Coordinates of C-alpha atoms in Angstrom, one line a residue:
Chain P
X26 CA -15.3 -39.2 42.0
X27 CA -13.4 -41.8 40.0
X28 CA -13.8 -44.0 43.1
X29 CA -17.6 -43.7 42.9
X30 CA -17.7 -44.6 39.3
X31 CA -15.4 -47.6 40.0
X32 CA -17.9 -48.7 42.6
X33 CA -20.9 -48.3 40.3
X34 CA -19.1 -50.3 37.6
X35 CA -18.2 -53.0 40.1
X36 CA -21.9 -53.2 41.1
X37 CA -23.1 -53.5 37.5
X38 CA -20.5 -56.1 36.6
X39 CA -21.2 -58.2 39.7
X40 CA -25.0 -58.2 39.1
X41 CA -24.5 -59.1 35.4
X42 CA -22.5 -62.1 36.7
X43 CA -25.2 -63.1 39.1
X44 CA -27.8 -63.0 36.4
X45 CA -25.8 -65.2 34.0
X46 CA -25.0 -67.6 36.8
X47 CA -28.6 -67.9 37.8
X48 CA -29.5 -68.6 34.2
X49 CA -27.2 -71.7 34.4
X50 CA -28.9 -72.9 37.7
X51 CA -25.8 -72.6 39.7
X52 CA -25.8 -72.8 43.5
X53 CA -25.1 -69.9 45.9
X54 CA -21.3 -70.4 45.8
X55 CA -21.2 -70.7 42.0
X56 CA -23.1 -67.5 41.7
X57 CA -20.8 -65.6 44.1
X58 CA -17.7 -66.8 42.2
X59 CA -19.2 -65.8 38.8
X60 CA -20.1 -62.3 40.2
X61 CA -16.6 -61.9 41.6
X62 CA -14.9 -63.0 38.4
X63 CA -17.1 -60.8 36.2
X64 CA -16.3 -57.8 38.4
X65 CA -12.5 -58.2 38.9
X66 CA -11.5 -60.7 36.2
X67 CA -10.4 -58.1 33.6
X68 CA -8.3 -56.1 36.1
X69 CA -6.8 -59.3 37.5
X70 CA -5.6 -60.4 34.0
X71 CA -4.2 -56.9 33.5
X72 CA -2.3 -57.0 36.8
X73 CA -0.9 -60.5 36.1
X74 CA 0.4 -59.6 32.7
X75 CA 2.1 -56.5 34.0
X76 CA 3.4 -58.3 37.0
X77 CA 1.5 -56.1 39.5
X78 CA 1.0 -58.6 42.3
X79 CA -0.7 -59.2 44.7
X80 CA -3.5 -58.1 42.3
X81 CA -5.6 -55.0 43.0
X82 CA -8.6 -56.5 44.8
X83 CA -6.4 -58.4 47.3
X84 CA -5.1 -55.1 48.6
X85 CA -8.3 -53.0 48.7
X86 CA -11.2 -54.8 50.4
X87 CA -13.8 -52.4 49.0
X88 CA -14.2 -54.6 45.9
X89 CA -14.9 -57.7 47.9
X90 CA -17.5 -56.0 50.1
X91 CA -19.2 -54.3 47.1
X92 CA -19.4 -57.6 45.2
X93 CA -20.8 -59.6 48.0
X94 CA -23.4 -56.9 48.8
X95 CA -24.4 -56.5 45.2
X96 CA -24.7 -60.3 44.8
X97 CA -26.9 -60.7 47.8
X98 CA -29.0 -57.8 46.6
X99 CA -29.4 -59.3 43.1
X100 CA -30.2 -62.8 44.5
X101 CA -32.9 -61.5 46.9
X102 CA -34.5 -59.3 44.3
X103 CA -33.9 -61.6 41.4
X104 CA -37.5 -61.5 40.2
X105 CA -37.6 -57.7 40.3
X106 CA -34.3 -56.8 38.9
X107 CA -35.7 -56.2 35.4
X108 CA -36.9 -52.8 36.7
X109 CA -33.3 -51.8 37.2
X110 CA -32.2 -52.9 33.7
X111 CA -31.6 -49.4 32.4
X112 CA -29.7 -48.3 35.4
X113 CA -27.5 -51.4 35.3
X114 CA -26.8 -50.9 31.6
X115 CA -25.7 -47.3 32.4
X116 CA -23.5 -48.3 35.3
X117 CA -22.0 -51.0 33.2
X118 CA -21.3 -48.6 30.3
X119 CA -19.8 -46.0 32.6
X120 CA -17.8 -48.7 34.3
X121 CA -16.1 -49.9 31.1
X122 CA -15.3 -46.2 30.2
X123 CA -13.5 -45.8 33.5
X124 CA -11.8 -49.3 33.5
X125 CA -10.5 -48.6 30.0
X126 CA -8.8 -45.4 31.0
X127 CA -7.5 -46.8 34.3
X128 CA -6.0 -49.8 32.4
X129 CA -4.3 -47.5 29.9
X130 CA -2.7 -45.5 32.7
X131 CA -1.4 -48.6 34.4
X132 CA 0.2 -49.5 31.1
X133 CA 1.7 -46.1 30.8
X134 CA 3.1 -46.3 34.3
X135 CA 4.7 -49.7 33.3
X136 CA 6.3 -47.8 30.3
X137 CA 4.6 -49.9 27.7
X138 CA 3.9 -49.1 24.1
X139 CA 0.6 -47.2 23.4
X140 CA -0.9 -50.1 21.4
X141 CA -0.2 -52.4 24.4
X142 CA -1.7 -49.8 26.7
X143 CA -4.9 -49.7 24.6
X144 CA -5.0 -53.5 24.7
X145 CA -4.6 -53.4 28.5
X146 CA -7.4 -50.9 28.9
X147 CA -9.7 -53.0 26.7
X148 CA -8.8 -56.1 28.6
X149 CA -9.5 -54.5 31.9
X150 CA -12.9 -53.5 30.7
X151 CA -13.9 -56.6 28.8
X152 CA -12.2 -59.8 30.1
X153 CA -14.3 -60.1 33.2
X154 CA -17.2 -60.9 30.9
X155 CA -15.0 -63.2 28.8
X156 CA -14.0 -65.3 31.9
X157 CA -17.6 -65.3 33.1
X158 CA -18.8 -66.7 29.8
X159 CA -16.0 -69.4 29.7
X160 CA -16.9 -70.5 33.2
X161 CA -20.5 -70.7 32.1
X162 CA -19.5 -72.8 29.1
X163 CA -20.5 -70.2 26.5
X164 CA -18.6 -68.6 23.6
X165 CA -17.9 -65.1 25.0
X166 CA -20.6 -62.8 23.9
X167 CA -18.2 -59.9 23.1
X168 CA -16.5 -62.1 20.5
X169 CA -19.8 -62.4 18.7
X170 CA -22.1 -59.5 18.7
X171 CA -21.5 -56.5 20.9
X172 CA -19.8 -53.2 20.2
X173 CA -18.0 -53.3 23.5
X174 CA -14.4 -53.8 22.9
X175 CA -14.6 -51.6 19.9
X176 CA -15.8 -48.8 22.1
X177 CA -12.8 -49.3 24.4
X178 CA -10.4 -49.3 21.6
X179 CA -11.8 -46.0 20.2
X180 CA -11.5 -44.5 23.7
X181 CA -7.9 -45.7 23.9
X182 CA -7.0 -44.2 20.6
X183 CA -8.6 -40.9 21.6
X184 CA -6.5 -41.0 24.8
X185 CA -3.2 -41.2 22.9
X186 CA -4.2 -38.7 20.2
X187 CA -5.2 -36.1 22.8
X188 CA -2.2 -36.7 25.0
X189 CA -0.1 -35.5 22.0
X190 CA -1.8 -32.1 22.3
X191 CA -1.2 -29.5 25.0
X192 CA -4.2 -30.6 27.1
X193 CA -4.4 -31.3 30.8
X194 CA -4.1 -34.9 31.9
X195 CA -7.4 -34.9 33.7
X196 CA -9.3 -33.7 30.7
X197 CA -7.7 -36.3 28.5
X198 CA -8.8 -38.9 31.0
X199 CA -12.4 -37.8 31.1
X200 CA -12.7 -37.3 27.3
X201 CA -11.4 -40.7 26.5
X202 CA -13.8 -42.3 29.0
X203 CA -16.7 -40.3 27.5
X204 CA -15.8 -41.5 24.0
X205 CA -16.0 -45.2 25.3
X206 CA -19.4 -44.5 26.9
X207 CA -20.8 -42.5 24.0
X208 CA -19.7 -45.1 21.4
X209 CA -21.4 -47.9 23.4
X210 CA -24.6 -46.0 23.9
X211 CA -24.9 -45.0 20.3
X212 CA -24.1 -48.6 19.1
X213 CA -26.8 -50.0 21.4
X214 CA -29.3 -47.3 20.4
X215 CA -28.8 -47.7 16.7
X216 CA -28.2 -51.5 16.9
X217 CA -24.7 -51.2 15.3
X218 CA -22.6 -54.3 15.4
X219 CA -19.3 -55.4 13.9
X220 CA -19.7 -57.7 10.9
X221 CA -19.3 -61.4 11.6
X222 CA -17.0 -63.0 9.1
X223 CA -17.0 -66.5 7.7
X224 CA -15.9 -68.4 4.7
X225 CA -18.1 -69.2 1.8
Chain M
X12 CA 17.6 -66.4 11.7
X13 CA 15.8 -67.5 14.8
X14 CA 13.9 -64.3 14.7
X15 CA 12.7 -65.1 11.1
X16 CA 11.4 -68.5 12.3
X17 CA 9.7 -66.9 15.2
X18 CA 7.9 -64.6 12.8
X19 CA 6.9 -67.4 10.5
X20 CA 5.5 -69.4 13.5
X21 CA 3.6 -66.3 14.8
X22 CA 2.0 -65.9 11.3
X23 CA 1.0 -69.5 11.1
X24 CA -0.5 -69.5 14.6
X25 CA -2.3 -66.2 14.1
X26 CA -3.9 -67.5 10.9
X27 CA -4.9 -70.8 12.5
X28 CA -6.7 -68.7 15.1
X29 CA -8.5 -66.6 12.5
X30 CA -9.7 -69.8 10.7
X31 CA -11.1 -71.3 13.9
X32 CA -12.7 -68.1 14.9
X33 CA -14.4 -67.6 11.5
X34 CA -15.7 -71.1 11.8
X35 CA -17.5 -69.9 15.0
X36 CA -19.0 -66.9 13.1
X37 CA -17.2 -64.4 15.4
X38 CA -17.1 -60.7 14.6
X39 CA -13.9 -58.8 13.7
X40 CA -12.9 -58.2 17.2
X41 CA -13.4 -61.8 18.3
X42 CA -11.3 -63.0 15.4
X43 CA -8.4 -60.7 16.3
X44 CA -8.5 -61.7 19.9
X45 CA -8.4 -65.4 19.0
X46 CA -5.6 -64.8 16.5
X47 CA -3.7 -63.0 19.2
X48 CA -4.3 -65.6 21.9
X49 CA -3.4 -68.5 19.6
X50 CA -0.1 -66.8 18.7
X51 CA 1.1 -65.6 22.1
X52 CA -1.0 -67.6 24.6
X53 CA 1.6 -70.4 25.2
X54 CA 4.5 -68.0 25.7
X55 CA 2.3 -65.8 28.0
X56 CA 1.5 -68.7 30.2
X57 CA 5.1 -69.7 30.3
X58 CA 6.2 -66.1 31.3
X59 CA 3.5 -65.9 34.0
X60 CA 4.5 -69.2 35.6
X61 CA 8.1 -68.2 35.7
X62 CA 7.3 -64.7 36.8
X63 CA 8.8 -63.1 33.8
X64 CA 6.6 -60.0 33.6
X65 CA 5.6 -57.8 31.8
X66 CA 5.2 -60.8 29.4
X67 CA 7.2 -61.0 26.2
X68 CA 4.8 -59.5 23.7
X69 CA 4.3 -56.4 25.8
X70 CA 7.9 -55.4 25.4
X71 CA 8.5 -56.3 21.7
X72 CA 5.9 -54.8 19.4
X73 CA 6.9 -57.0 16.5
X74 CA 4.5 -59.7 17.7
X75 CA 1.5 -57.3 17.7
X76 CA 2.2 -56.0 14.2
X77 CA 2.7 -59.4 12.7
X78 CA -0.5 -60.8 14.3
X79 CA -2.6 -57.9 13.1
X80 CA -1.2 -58.0 9.6
X81 CA -1.6 -61.8 9.3
X82 CA -5.1 -61.6 10.6
X83 CA -6.1 -58.9 8.1
X84 CA -4.5 -60.9 5.3
X85 CA -6.3 -64.1 6.4
X86 CA -9.7 -62.3 6.6
X87 CA -9.3 -60.6 3.2
X88 CA -8.2 -63.8 1.5
X89 CA -10.4 -66.1 3.6
X90 CA -11.9 -67.9 0.6
X91 CA -8.5 -68.6 -1.0
X92 CA -6.5 -69.5 2.0
X93 CA -6.7 -73.2 1.3
X94 CA -4.1 -72.7 -1.3
X95 CA -1.7 -71.9 1.4
X96 CA -2.6 -74.9 3.6
X97 CA 0.7 -76.7 3.1
X98 CA 2.8 -73.6 3.7
X99 CA 0.9 -72.8 6.9
X100 CA 1.3 -76.3 8.1
X101 CA 5.0 -76.1 7.6
X102 CA 5.3 -72.7 9.3
X103 CA 3.2 -74.0 12.2
X104 CA 5.4 -77.0 12.6
X105 CA 8.6 -75.1 12.3
X106 CA 7.1 -72.6 14.8
X107 CA 6.5 -75.2 17.5
X108 CA 10.0 -76.6 17.0
X109 CA 11.4 -73.2 17.8
X110 CA 9.0 -72.3 20.6
X111 CA 9.7 -75.6 22.3
X112 CA 13.5 -74.9 22.4
X113 CA 13.0 -71.2 23.4
X114 CA 10.7 -72.3 26.2
X115 CA 13.3 -74.8 27.4
X116 CA 16.0 -72.2 27.5
X117 CA 13.9 -69.8 29.5
X118 CA 13.4 -72.6 32.0
X119 CA 17.1 -73.2 32.2
X120 CA 17.8 -69.5 32.7
X121 CA 15.3 -69.6 35.6
X122 CA 17.3 -72.6 37.0
X123 CA 14.5 -75.0 36.9
X124 CA 14.6 -78.8 36.8
X125 CA 14.9 -80.4 33.2
X126 CA 11.5 -82.0 33.5
X127 CA 10.0 -78.6 34.3
X128 CA 11.9 -77.1 31.4
X129 CA 10.5 -79.6 28.9
X130 CA 7.1 -78.9 30.3
X131 CA 7.6 -75.2 29.8
X132 CA 8.8 -75.7 26.2
X133 CA 5.8 -77.9 25.4
X134 CA 3.5 -75.3 27.0
X135 CA 5.0 -72.5 25.0
X136 CA 4.4 -74.4 21.8
X137 CA 1.0 -75.9 22.5
X138 CA -1.0 -73.8 24.9
X139 CA -1.9 -71.0 22.5
X140 CA -4.0 -73.6 20.7
X141 CA -5.5 -74.9 24.0
X142 CA -6.6 -71.4 25.0
X143 CA -8.0 -70.8 21.5
X144 CA -10.1 -73.9 21.7
X145 CA -11.4 -73.0 25.2
X146 CA -12.4 -69.6 24.0
X147 CA -14.2 -71.2 21.1
X148 CA -15.9 -73.6 23.5
X149 CA -14.3 -76.8 22.2
X150 CA -12.3 -79.5 24.0
X151 CA -8.7 -78.7 23.0
X152 CA -7.8 -80.6 19.9
X153 CA -4.3 -81.5 21.1
X154 CA -5.8 -83.4 24.1
X155 CA -7.7 -85.6 21.7
X156 CA -5.9 -86.6 18.5
X157 CA -2.8 -84.8 17.5
X158 CA 0.8 -85.8 17.9
X159 CA 1.8 -82.3 18.7
X160 CA 2.7 -82.1 22.4
X161 CA 4.4 -85.5 22.0
X162 CA 6.7 -84.1 19.4
X163 CA 7.6 -81.2 21.7
X164 CA 8.3 -83.6 24.6
X165 CA 10.6 -85.8 22.4
X166 CA 12.4 -82.6 21.3
X167 CA 12.9 -81.5 24.8
X168 CA 14.2 -84.9 25.9
X169 CA 16.7 -84.8 23.0
X170 CA 17.8 -81.3 24.2
X171 CA 18.8 -82.6 27.6
X172 CA 20.3 -85.8 26.4
X173 CA 22.5 -83.9 23.9
X174 CA 23.5 -81.3 26.4
X175 CA 25.1 -84.0 28.5
X176 CA 27.5 -84.6 25.6
X177 CA 30.4 -82.3 24.6
X178 CA 28.4 -80.6 21.8
X179 CA 28.1 -76.9 21.1
X180 CA 25.0 -75.2 22.5
X181 CA 23.8 -73.9 19.1
X182 CA 23.9 -77.4 17.7
X183 CA 21.9 -78.8 20.6
X184 CA 19.4 -76.1 20.0
X185 CA 19.0 -76.8 16.3
X186 CA 18.9 -80.6 16.6
X187 CA 16.2 -80.5 19.3
X188 CA 14.1 -78.2 17.2
X189 CA 14.6 -80.5 14.2
X190 CA 13.4 -83.5 16.3
X191 CA 10.2 -81.7 17.1
X192 CA 9.6 -80.8 13.5
X193 CA 10.5 -84.3 12.1
X194 CA 8.3 -86.1 14.6
X195 CA 5.3 -83.9 13.8
X196 CA 5.8 -84.3 10.0
X197 CA 6.2 -88.1 10.2
X198 CA 3.2 -88.4 12.5
X199 CA 1.0 -86.4 10.1
X200 CA 2.3 -88.2 7.0
X201 CA 1.8 -91.7 8.5
X202 CA -1.3 -90.7 10.5
X203 CA 0.2 -91.8 13.8
X204 CA -1.8 -90.7 16.9
X205 CA -1.6 -91.4 20.6
X206 CA -4.2 -94.0 21.7
X207 CA -7.3 -92.6 23.3
X208 CA -8.0 -94.3 26.6
X209 CA -11.3 -95.0 28.1
X210 CA -13.0 -97.4 30.6
X211 CA -14.8 -100.5 29.5
Chain T
X11 CA 3.2 -85.4 58.4
X12 CA 1.8 -82.5 56.5
X13 CA 3.9 -83.5 53.6
X14 CA 2.3 -87.0 53.6
X15 CA -1.2 -85.5 53.5
X16 CA -0.1 -83.2 50.7
X17 CA 1.0 -86.2 48.7
X18 CA -2.2 -88.2 49.4
X19 CA -4.2 -85.1 48.2
X20 CA -2.1 -84.8 45.1
X21 CA -2.7 -88.5 44.3
X22 CA -6.4 -88.2 44.8
X23 CA -6.6 -85.0 42.7
X24 CA -4.5 -86.4 39.8
X25 CA -6.6 -89.6 39.7
X26 CA -9.8 -87.6 39.6
X27 CA -8.4 -85.8 36.6
X28 CA -7.5 -89.0 34.9
X29 CA -11.0 -90.4 35.4
X30 CA -12.7 -87.2 34.0
X31 CA -10.3 -87.1 31.0
X32 CA -10.9 -90.7 30.1
X33 CA -14.6 -90.0 30.2
X34 CA -13.9 -87.5 27.4
X35 CA -12.0 -90.0 25.3
X36 CA -8.8 -88.0 25.5
X37 CA -5.4 -89.4 24.4
X38 CA -2.5 -90.2 26.7
X39 CA -1.1 -86.6 26.6
X40 CA -4.5 -85.0 27.3
X41 CA -5.1 -87.3 30.3
X42 CA -1.7 -86.4 31.8
X43 CA -2.3 -82.7 31.3
X44 CA -5.7 -82.9 32.9
X45 CA -4.3 -84.9 35.8
X46 CA -1.6 -82.3 36.3
X47 CA -3.9 -79.3 36.1
X48 CA -6.4 -80.9 38.5
X49 CA -3.6 -81.5 41.0
X50 CA -1.7 -78.3 40.9
X51 CA -4.1 -75.8 39.2
X52 CA -5.6 -74.3 42.4
X53 CA -2.2 -73.7 44.0
X54 CA -0.9 -72.3 40.7
X55 CA -3.6 -69.7 40.5
X56 CA -3.0 -68.8 44.2
X57 CA 0.8 -68.4 43.6
X58 CA 0.1 -66.3 40.4
X59 CA -2.3 -63.9 42.2
X60 CA 0.1 -63.4 45.1
X61 CA 3.1 -63.1 42.8
X62 CA 4.9 -66.1 44.2
X63 CA 6.8 -67.2 41.1
X64 CA 8.1 -69.5 39.8
X65 CA 5.0 -71.3 41.1
X66 CA 5.4 -74.0 43.7
X67 CA 5.5 -77.2 41.6
X68 CA 8.3 -75.8 39.4
X69 CA 10.6 -75.7 42.4
X70 CA 9.7 -79.1 44.1
X71 CA 9.8 -82.0 41.7
X72 CA 7.9 -84.3 44.1
X73 CA 4.6 -83.0 42.7
X74 CA 5.5 -83.9 39.1
X75 CA 6.7 -87.4 40.1
X76 CA 3.6 -88.2 42.2
X77 CA 1.2 -86.9 39.4
X78 CA 2.9 -88.9 36.7
X79 CA 3.0 -92.1 38.8
X80 CA -0.6 -91.7 39.9
X81 CA -1.8 -91.1 36.4
X82 CA 0.0 -94.2 35.0
X83 CA -1.4 -96.3 37.9
X84 CA -4.9 -95.0 37.2
X85 CA -4.7 -95.6 33.5
X86 CA -3.3 -99.2 33.9
X87 CA -6.0 -100.1 36.5
X88 CA -8.7 -98.0 34.9
X89 CA -11.2 -100.9 35.0
X90 CA -10.6 -101.7 38.6
X91 CA -10.3 -98.2 40.1
X92 CA -13.9 -98.3 41.4
X93 CA -12.7 -100.5 44.2
X94 CA -10.6 -97.6 45.4
X95 CA -13.5 -95.1 45.3
X96 CA -13.8 -94.7 49.0
X97 CA -10.1 -94.3 49.6
X98 CA -9.9 -91.7 46.8
X99 CA -12.8 -89.8 48.2
X100 CA -11.1 -89.8 51.6
X101 CA -7.7 -88.7 50.2
X102 CA -9.5 -86.0 48.2
X103 CA -11.3 -84.7 51.2
X104 CA -8.2 -84.7 53.4
X105 CA -6.4 -83.0 50.6
X106 CA -8.8 -80.1 50.4
X107 CA -8.6 -79.7 54.2
X108 CA -4.8 -79.3 54.0
X109 CA -4.8 -77.2 50.8
X110 CA -7.3 -74.8 52.4
X111 CA -5.1 -74.2 55.4
X112 CA -1.9 -74.0 53.4
X113 CA -3.5 -71.4 51.1
X114 CA -4.7 -69.4 54.1
X115 CA -1.2 -69.3 55.6
X116 CA 0.4 -68.2 52.3
X117 CA -2.1 -65.3 52.3
X118 CA -1.2 -64.4 55.9
X119 CA 2.5 -64.4 54.9
X120 CA 1.7 -62.0 52.1
X121 CA 0.0 -59.8 54.7
X122 CA -3.4 -60.0 53.1
X123 CA -6.8 -59.4 54.7
X124 CA -8.5 -62.4 56.4
X125 CA -11.3 -62.5 53.8
X126 CA -8.8 -62.6 51.0
X127 CA -6.8 -65.3 52.9
X128 CA -10.0 -67.5 53.1
X129 CA -10.6 -66.9 49.4
X130 CA -7.0 -68.0 48.6
X131 CA -7.4 -71.1 50.7
X132 CA -10.7 -72.0 49.0
X133 CA -9.1 -71.3 45.6
X134 CA -6.1 -73.5 46.3
X135 CA -8.4 -76.4 47.3
X136 CA -11.1 -76.0 44.6
X137 CA -9.8 -74.4 41.4
X138 CA -7.8 -77.4 40.2
X139 CA -11.2 -79.0 39.7
X140 CA -12.6 -75.9 38.1
X141 CA -9.8 -75.7 35.5
X142 CA -10.2 -79.5 34.9
X143 CA -13.9 -79.0 34.1
X144 CA -13.3 -76.0 31.8
X145 CA -10.6 -77.9 29.8
X146 CA -13.1 -80.7 29.5
X147 CA -15.8 -78.3 28.3
X148 CA -18.1 -78.7 31.3
X149 CA -19.6 -76.1 33.6
X150 CA -17.5 -76.6 36.8
X151 CA -19.2 -79.2 39.1
X152 CA -18.5 -77.2 42.2
X153 CA -20.5 -74.3 40.9
X154 CA -23.5 -76.5 40.6
X155 CA -24.0 -79.1 43.3
X156 CA -21.2 -79.9 45.7
X157 CA -20.6 -78.7 49.2
X158 CA -16.9 -78.4 48.6
X159 CA -16.0 -74.7 48.6
X160 CA -18.5 -74.1 51.4
X161 CA -16.5 -76.6 53.5
X162 CA -13.3 -74.7 52.7
X163 CA -14.9 -71.4 53.6
X164 CA -16.1 -72.7 57.0
X165 CA -12.7 -74.1 57.7
X166 CA -11.2 -70.7 56.8
X167 CA -13.5 -68.8 59.1
X168 CA -12.7 -71.3 61.9
X169 CA -9.0 -70.6 61.4
X170 CA -9.4 -66.9 61.9
X171 CA -11.8 -67.2 64.8
X172 CA -9.4 -69.6 66.6
X173 CA -6.4 -67.5 65.9
X174 CA -8.0 -64.7 68.0
X175 CA -7.9 -67.0 71.0
X176 CA -4.7 -67.9 72.9
X177 CA -4.3 -71.2 71.1
X178 CA -1.1 -72.6 69.6
X179 CA -0.7 -72.1 65.8
X180 CA -0.3 -75.9 65.1
X181 CA -3.6 -76.6 66.8
X182 CA -5.4 -73.9 64.9
X183 CA -4.0 -75.3 61.7
X184 CA -5.2 -78.8 62.5
X185 CA -8.7 -77.8 63.8
X186 CA -9.4 -75.7 60.7
X187 CA -8.4 -78.5 58.4
X188 CA -10.6 -80.9 60.4
X189 CA -13.6 -78.6 60.1
X190 CA -13.2 -78.7 56.3
X191 CA -12.9 -82.4 56.2
X192 CA -15.8 -83.0 58.6
X193 CA -18.1 -80.6 56.8
X194 CA -17.5 -82.3 53.5
X195 CA -18.0 -85.8 55.0
X196 CA -21.2 -84.8 56.7
X197 CA -22.5 -83.1 53.6
X198 CA -21.9 -86.1 51.4
X199 CA -23.2 -88.5 54.0
X200 CA -26.5 -86.6 54.5
X201 CA -26.7 -85.4 50.8
X202 CA -26.7 -81.7 51.9
X203 CA -26.2 -79.2 49.0
X204 CA -26.5 -75.5 48.6
X205 CA -29.7 -74.4 47.0
X206 CA -29.5 -73.6 43.3
X207 CA -31.1 -70.2 42.6
X208 CA -32.9 -69.2 39.5
X209 CA -35.5 -66.6 38.4
X210 CA -39.2 -67.4 38.1

């Protein structure tokens, strides 16, 4: 079940990488790299910071296969992919929900402080997109206008609040993920964004 | 004592991150991330390259608290922060002095060659700013016009020259740090910069 | 023998870094860092992802000495370096051939899947240039128009195909490297590039 969600998230992230890379007129190799980095970049950074090496996608080939297949699909159907926009948005949103909670649990296993665990969860979910934007020479979009990281942080806080209560671990896991997903969906539906801040 | 300096340096680095991020009209989350990266990025790279994981700020929450508090302060008083410019410059300069020497000592503990230790020290002090500039889509400022890294390198060389002599470790530590600080202060006061080099 | 090629590759990579950095009007320190990153960045990323720390250039000073000497040479003779263009191109091409195969063998030693090993080899050969371009605020050139990574991937596939046959390890090593080198030379000679892909 979690594995299925993980795969859906990976598909959505890889395709978002392909779309951004095509917008920059990259060649086939560039597109594949951007797809890969978008899909696994956040988890890779998490694993490096904890010291969990070789990093996760080196030891489970499923990620590589999914990313390559999704990229080929997105390239072939590039002029029709708009029809899938809603599905991709949903996959992506469900993906960040899962990645956030998985990142938190990796932090807990490494016996890190709750705040650091929430940071790791957010990083797992968001930094693939950050690295994608840096490689494409853009200021990362999540630093500017999306309730994306904020959703992950809220989910992370929920996780630790609930785990203080006598609730089963699986339920905590699911509820925290659902908080991430719901926050993001509501923010997009009602066009809520964090304020940008600048000096007068 | 060293801990106090470390905290002053962290404050100065975090605030410099906030100021750059506000200049790019980032949102609250983006600003916090840039503050964080500027403050701990150099030491994180150092720890990753040596293999010292989980990296330092994951195991000592002081850094996270200081960075969050400094960022909130800088955001709230963003239109008045110019009054603190001199203090911040001093904290920053003292901070790089300390970070350089701490980085060198981590290299020595990992039994690395003196040149590599100096590189690690310089990296600890300077790469937070480099990562900040990359995330903000700028060519890193220290590659272009500041005597910043050069001060760290001079301090590092001093460290190894002095440690050949029969001098106590603590004194070597302090003198090397002071060389970094003095070089940077003099360079700024007399507007000394490295030459830029280009082809005719 | 392999060591000589490694040194020639390091020289070519460092000088390519110097040339790009001078094009951006960087100062002396910036130029040295870019030279360093171009020369060792790919292998550093490889070592970090596998968990092979301290990373390779921290434990063998040859790399640092070669990079510093090559950079000084390139800076001093910056207005005459065009005469060496062909030699540098050859060194660079031979370098990526070697780095690809070395990267693959590190992956095999870490007992990783062949596809991951090919990815590690390609990364070792190509990501120095990617990090160079990011630090110089450019979209990495290999994502846009060079048969560079593709040559590495072909060499990697050759490596694994040949190692299925009853052929000596050394010969597999050399043939795979030669495939990388030949592919790149032919691609440049006949101006072959991967297609760029974009949406209508």
